[in-house]
Amino acid sequence: MKAKRVLGIGLLTAGLLLSALTGAASAAEGVWIGPDKLAAQDRTTLVQAIGSARSQNPAAFETLARLREDMPALDAQKRGRYVPVAAILKRLGKDVLLPVLNELAVDAKPRGDMSADAWHAWRVGLVEAAGTLRDGRAAPVLFAILDAPEENPDLVRAAASALGKLGTDAAAQKLVALAKKEGPKQKGVLAGMGDCRRLVVAEALASTLAARPDAETAIVVARSLGDVGSAWAWQTPIIAASGEEEAVRSTAARALVASYLRYEGEARAAITKAVLIVDHPSTPALVEQAKRGARPGDQAALDALLERFKNSPLHR
């Protein structure tokens, strides 16, 4: 009888301990989302991968933890507005991916007394770092982050950019769908999706600019068209591997030249800069075509654009 009571107490204690541990795990949160925001299979796969990585390479997790602890000091010493977290993490190499994903979506320390700027830099930098590594294991986390209720334009832009850098069909389709939804997240998505250098993204951005949005939105879209069609970026083998360079860059060039006369001031300046970044060889012909139906004053403006293009540093 006594043995049974001891066994019963032991089982009860074990059950309570397991329950407590389960509760602690379910209460864990990343700096962007909690693990409950991931699909069950994705969550299991990620948690197992993090556990394995922590056992095999604890130094990577310790390094990230030290950086997190150093954020207040780094914030106090920063030269720009924010601590360049992504640049710091990039130097740590690919081993930082799973520690970063753990911090983003599984188990991170709360903000505590970190300043608003330091916390913002930490959250943005982590998601930017995940994108820079271009590792498909980050996809479920990045998809879930974009589905979260976060509305801060900088944070949404960073998440859209990070997902876009994966360059997959699914990433491109997700960004295009989000860009079509009016609301507080739309502009952040438009600002970040240019890092997804796929034709469907270029076409979506071109359609958005063709719809003649307000000047502020036009600036955002023009910059993203410059990103998606960037002549420099397309020299990178991992981006060129899609085989869509010509289609993407020509789409961006057409959209930018077609919108040039519709805007003035900062919007026109942004469009001009994007034309120079895309640097597509069809640009002179596109400008000449636009001049044929333009008024004399507008023809002069187009001549100025063509002169800027011909004298671009990329042509020296």
XYZ file of C-alpha atoms in Angstrom:
316
model
C 0.000 0.000 0.000
C 2.797 2.369 0.984
C 4.629 1.566 -2.229
C 1.496 2.359 -4.246
C 1.097 5.704 -2.465
C 4.742 6.581 -3.175
C 4.294 5.569 -6.817
C 1.109 7.614 -7.059
C 2.773 10.669 -5.571
C 5.703 10.222 -7.935
C 3.442 10.021 -10.971
C 1.490 13.055 -9.814
C 4.691 15.031 -9.305
C 5.963 14.023 -12.727
C 2.657 14.994 -14.280
C 2.688 18.396 -12.612
C 6.269 18.966 -13.720
C 5.458 18.006 -17.300
C 2.444 20.292 -17.236
C 4.549 23.152 -15.929
C 7.182 22.625 -18.589
C 4.532 22.441 -21.303
C 2.960 25.619 -20.023
C 6.315 27.384 -20.011
C 6.981 26.270 -23.561
C 3.599 27.428 -24.780
C 4.131 30.793 -23.082
C 7.481 31.329 -24.829
C 7.542 34.103 -27.388
C 9.948 35.377 -29.977
C 10.489 39.086 -30.518
C 8.079 39.009 -33.463
C 5.730 36.059 -32.949
C 5.195 33.054 -30.717
C 5.750 29.478 -31.919
C 1.975 28.956 -31.870
C 1.782 31.134 -35.003
C 3.620 28.462 -36.976
C 1.889 25.450 -38.486
C 2.284 22.384 -36.269
C 4.718 20.563 -38.559
C 6.761 23.706 -39.194
C 6.898 24.376 -35.460
C 8.058 20.853 -34.662
C 10.705 20.925 -37.378
C 12.020 24.306 -36.276
C 12.129 23.510 -32.560
C 13.961 20.246 -33.256
C 16.441 22.011 -35.533
C 17.075 24.678 -32.907
C 17.617 22.054 -30.220
C 20.055 20.155 -32.400
C 21.939 23.322 -33.344
C 22.126 24.432 -29.721
C 23.721 21.092 -28.789
C 26.169 21.056 -31.690
C 27.078 24.737 -31.767
C 26.171 26.479 -28.505
C 28.645 29.257 -29.295
C 26.344 30.687 -31.972
C 23.500 31.007 -29.470
C 25.824 32.469 -26.860
C 27.123 35.047 -29.330
C 23.600 36.181 -30.177
C 22.725 36.342 -26.486
C 25.766 38.532 -25.816
C 24.804 40.839 -28.660
C 21.315 41.103 -27.184
C 22.801 42.021 -23.815
C 25.076 44.597 -25.456
C 22.249 46.370 -27.289
C 21.752 49.156 -24.702
C 25.470 50.012 -24.834
C 25.580 49.779 -28.629
C 22.500 51.976 -28.853
C 24.155 54.602 -26.663
C 27.259 54.596 -28.892
C 25.578 54.367 -32.315
C 26.466 56.846 -35.047
C 23.288 56.571 -37.091
C 19.704 56.364 -35.938
C 19.792 52.617 -35.249
C 22.360 49.981 -34.331
C 23.256 48.056 -37.559
C 22.245 44.686 -36.143
C 21.958 42.902 -39.503
C 25.463 43.979 -40.523
C 26.867 42.698 -37.231
C 25.078 39.369 -37.600
C 26.181 38.985 -41.219
C 29.775 38.743 -40.021
C 28.826 35.713 -37.930
C 27.993 33.651 -41.029
C 25.345 31.027 -41.694
C 25.568 29.450 -38.232
C 23.586 32.374 -36.850
C 20.403 31.380 -38.725
C 18.850 29.077 -36.133
C 19.721 31.306 -33.172
C 18.080 34.164 -35.089
C 14.954 32.118 -35.877
C 14.756 31.087 -32.231
C 14.913 34.741 -31.197
C 12.353 35.769 -33.814
C 9.705 33.149 -33.238
C 10.380 30.657 -30.452
C 12.002 31.857 -27.246
C 13.425 35.318 -26.651
C 13.942 37.484 -23.619
C 11.322 40.220 -23.199
C 12.193 43.788 -24.112
C 12.871 44.749 -20.514
C 14.352 48.215 -20.186
C 15.689 48.355 -23.746
C 14.969 51.747 -25.333
C 12.432 52.062 -28.137
C 15.178 52.646 -30.720
C 17.270 49.709 -29.492
C 14.256 47.371 -29.482
C 13.260 48.520 -32.963
C 16.809 47.970 -34.228
C 16.946 44.504 -32.656
C 13.666 43.343 -34.190
C 14.397 44.812 -37.622
C 17.994 43.586 -37.622
C 17.052 40.021 -36.745
C 14.555 39.686 -39.557
C 16.926 41.379 -42.010
C 19.631 38.899 -41.013
C 17.280 35.980 -41.636
C 16.630 37.288 -45.139
C 20.260 37.984 -45.935
C 21.156 34.327 -45.388
C 18.641 33.291 -48.099
C 18.010 29.981 -46.336
C 14.693 28.249 -46.989
C 14.452 27.142 -43.355
C 13.491 30.722 -42.523
C 10.450 30.660 -44.823
C 7.776 29.482 -42.328
C 8.882 32.100 -39.807
C 8.944 34.896 -42.383
C 5.517 33.955 -43.736
C 4.115 33.937 -40.206
C 5.705 37.283 -39.388
C 4.051 38.901 -42.394
C 0.718 37.452 -41.300
C 1.143 38.928 -37.811
C -0.695 42.150 -36.901
C 2.489 44.258 -36.942
C 1.844 47.549 -38.777
C 5.034 49.583 -38.294
C 6.173 50.380 -41.874
C 9.880 49.783 -41.151
C 9.205 46.408 -39.568
C 6.828 45.322 -42.340
C 9.317 46.466 -44.977
C 12.086 44.447 -43.330
C 9.903 41.342 -43.191
C 8.787 41.729 -46.820
C 12.375 42.238 -47.927
C 13.575 39.200 -45.973
C 10.906 36.951 -47.442
C 11.543 38.367 -50.895
C 15.229 37.501 -50.755
C 14.307 33.825 -50.655
C 13.196 34.330 -54.258
C 10.780 31.400 -54.313
C 7.475 31.245 -56.182
C 5.633 31.065 -52.870
C 7.435 34.122 -51.503
C 6.721 36.141 -54.636
C 3.054 35.168 -54.679
C 2.665 36.021 -50.990
C 4.154 39.471 -51.459
C 2.029 40.217 -54.504
C -1.115 39.198 -52.629
C -0.231 41.381 -49.632
C 0.635 44.334 -51.868
C -2.880 44.283 -53.296
C -4.522 44.560 -49.874
C -5.253 48.116 -48.854
C -4.412 48.868 -45.252
C -1.614 49.908 -42.905
C 0.731 47.115 -44.040
C 0.463 47.790 -47.758
C 3.095 50.500 -48.054
C 5.621 48.510 -46.020
C 5.119 45.500 -48.289
C 5.493 47.658 -51.407
C 8.698 49.098 -49.962
C 10.270 45.704 -49.264
C 9.067 43.484 -52.090
C 11.577 44.858 -54.600
C 14.140 42.514 -53.057
C 12.131 39.635 -54.525
C 13.540 39.815 -58.031
C 10.890 37.807 -59.818
C 8.775 38.732 -62.835
C 5.458 38.455 -61.010
C 6.706 41.003 -58.469
C 7.970 43.385 -61.162
C 4.607 43.167 -62.919
C 2.719 43.856 -59.687
C 4.858 46.914 -58.953
C 4.462 48.125 -62.540
C 0.678 47.792 -62.303
C 0.664 49.712 -59.028
C 2.626 52.598 -60.545
C 0.480 52.570 -63.700
C -2.590 53.108 -61.494
C -1.211 56.588 -60.671
C -1.015 56.400 -56.877
C -0.334 59.469 -54.751
C 3.190 60.893 -54.869
C 4.278 59.318 -51.577
C 3.265 55.846 -52.739
C 4.776 56.460 -56.176
C 8.138 57.155 -54.516
C 7.954 53.871 -52.611
C 6.988 51.888 -55.714
C 9.605 53.564 -57.905
C 12.316 52.648 -55.419
C 11.124 49.047 -55.363
C 11.099 48.925 -59.165
C 14.690 50.125 -59.004
C 15.457 47.315 -56.568
C 13.713 44.581 -58.515
C 15.352 45.602 -61.796
C 18.742 46.659 -60.431
C 21.444 46.014 -63.032
C 23.989 45.556 -60.255
C 21.874 43.079 -58.276
C 21.229 40.944 -61.335
C 24.962 40.302 -61.663
C 24.715 38.152 -58.527
C 24.592 34.456 -59.526
C 21.995 33.479 -56.923
C 19.609 36.108 -58.324
C 20.429 35.520 -61.985
C 19.668 31.812 -61.526
C 15.937 32.484 -61.959
C 16.514 33.260 -65.639
C 14.094 36.185 -65.438
C 16.562 39.071 -65.682
C 15.550 40.390 -69.097
C 11.828 40.168 -68.399
C 12.126 41.752 -64.954
C 14.422 44.607 -65.919
C 12.540 45.485 -69.103
C 9.246 45.483 -67.185
C 10.714 47.837 -64.594
C 12.175 50.159 -67.233
C 8.884 50.415 -69.150
C 6.896 51.166 -66.007
C 9.316 53.833 -64.822
C 9.605 55.690 -68.129
C 5.831 55.531 -68.651
C 5.236 57.161 -65.265
C 7.960 59.797 -65.520
C 5.776 62.667 -66.764
C 2.939 61.907 -64.372
C 4.859 63.154 -61.355
C 6.982 66.117 -60.360
C 9.358 66.954 -57.535
C 10.497 64.126 -55.262
C 8.436 61.507 -57.077
C 9.995 62.336 -60.438
C 13.434 62.355 -58.828
C 12.788 58.882 -57.380
C 11.659 57.616 -60.777
C 14.761 59.084 -62.424
C 17.044 57.404 -59.903
C 15.268 54.081 -60.403
C 15.662 54.349 -64.193
C 19.403 54.799 -63.696
C 19.600 51.851 -61.286
C 17.737 49.520 -63.656
C 19.926 50.750 -66.538
C 18.078 48.695 -69.136
C 19.321 49.092 -72.744
C 15.767 49.721 -73.991
C 15.564 52.966 -71.998
C 16.604 55.382 -74.809
C 14.001 53.878 -77.151
C 11.343 54.056 -74.440
C 12.125 57.729 -73.844
C 12.005 58.532 -77.560
C 8.661 56.765 -77.822
C 7.305 58.798 -74.908
C 8.497 62.030 -76.548
C 6.437 61.435 -79.679
C 3.147 62.100 -77.920
C 4.433 64.651 -75.414
C 4.050 68.429 -75.267
C 7.160 70.570 -75.919
C 7.781 71.178 -72.214
C 7.438 67.490 -71.464
C 9.735 66.618 -74.346
C 12.418 68.745 -72.719
C 11.931 66.882 -69.439
C 12.296 63.574 -71.256
C 15.437 64.855 -72.976
C 16.828 65.609 -69.520
C 16.055 62.046 -68.410
C 17.769 60.651 -71.499
C 20.816 62.830 -70.870
C 21.009 61.584 -67.280
C 20.782 57.999 -68.527
C 23.528 58.454 -71.114
C 25.817 60.051 -68.534
C 25.131 57.464 -65.846
C 28.206 56.322 -63.896
C 27.289 52.785 -64.960
C 28.225 53.723 -68.537
C 31.738 54.936 -67.701
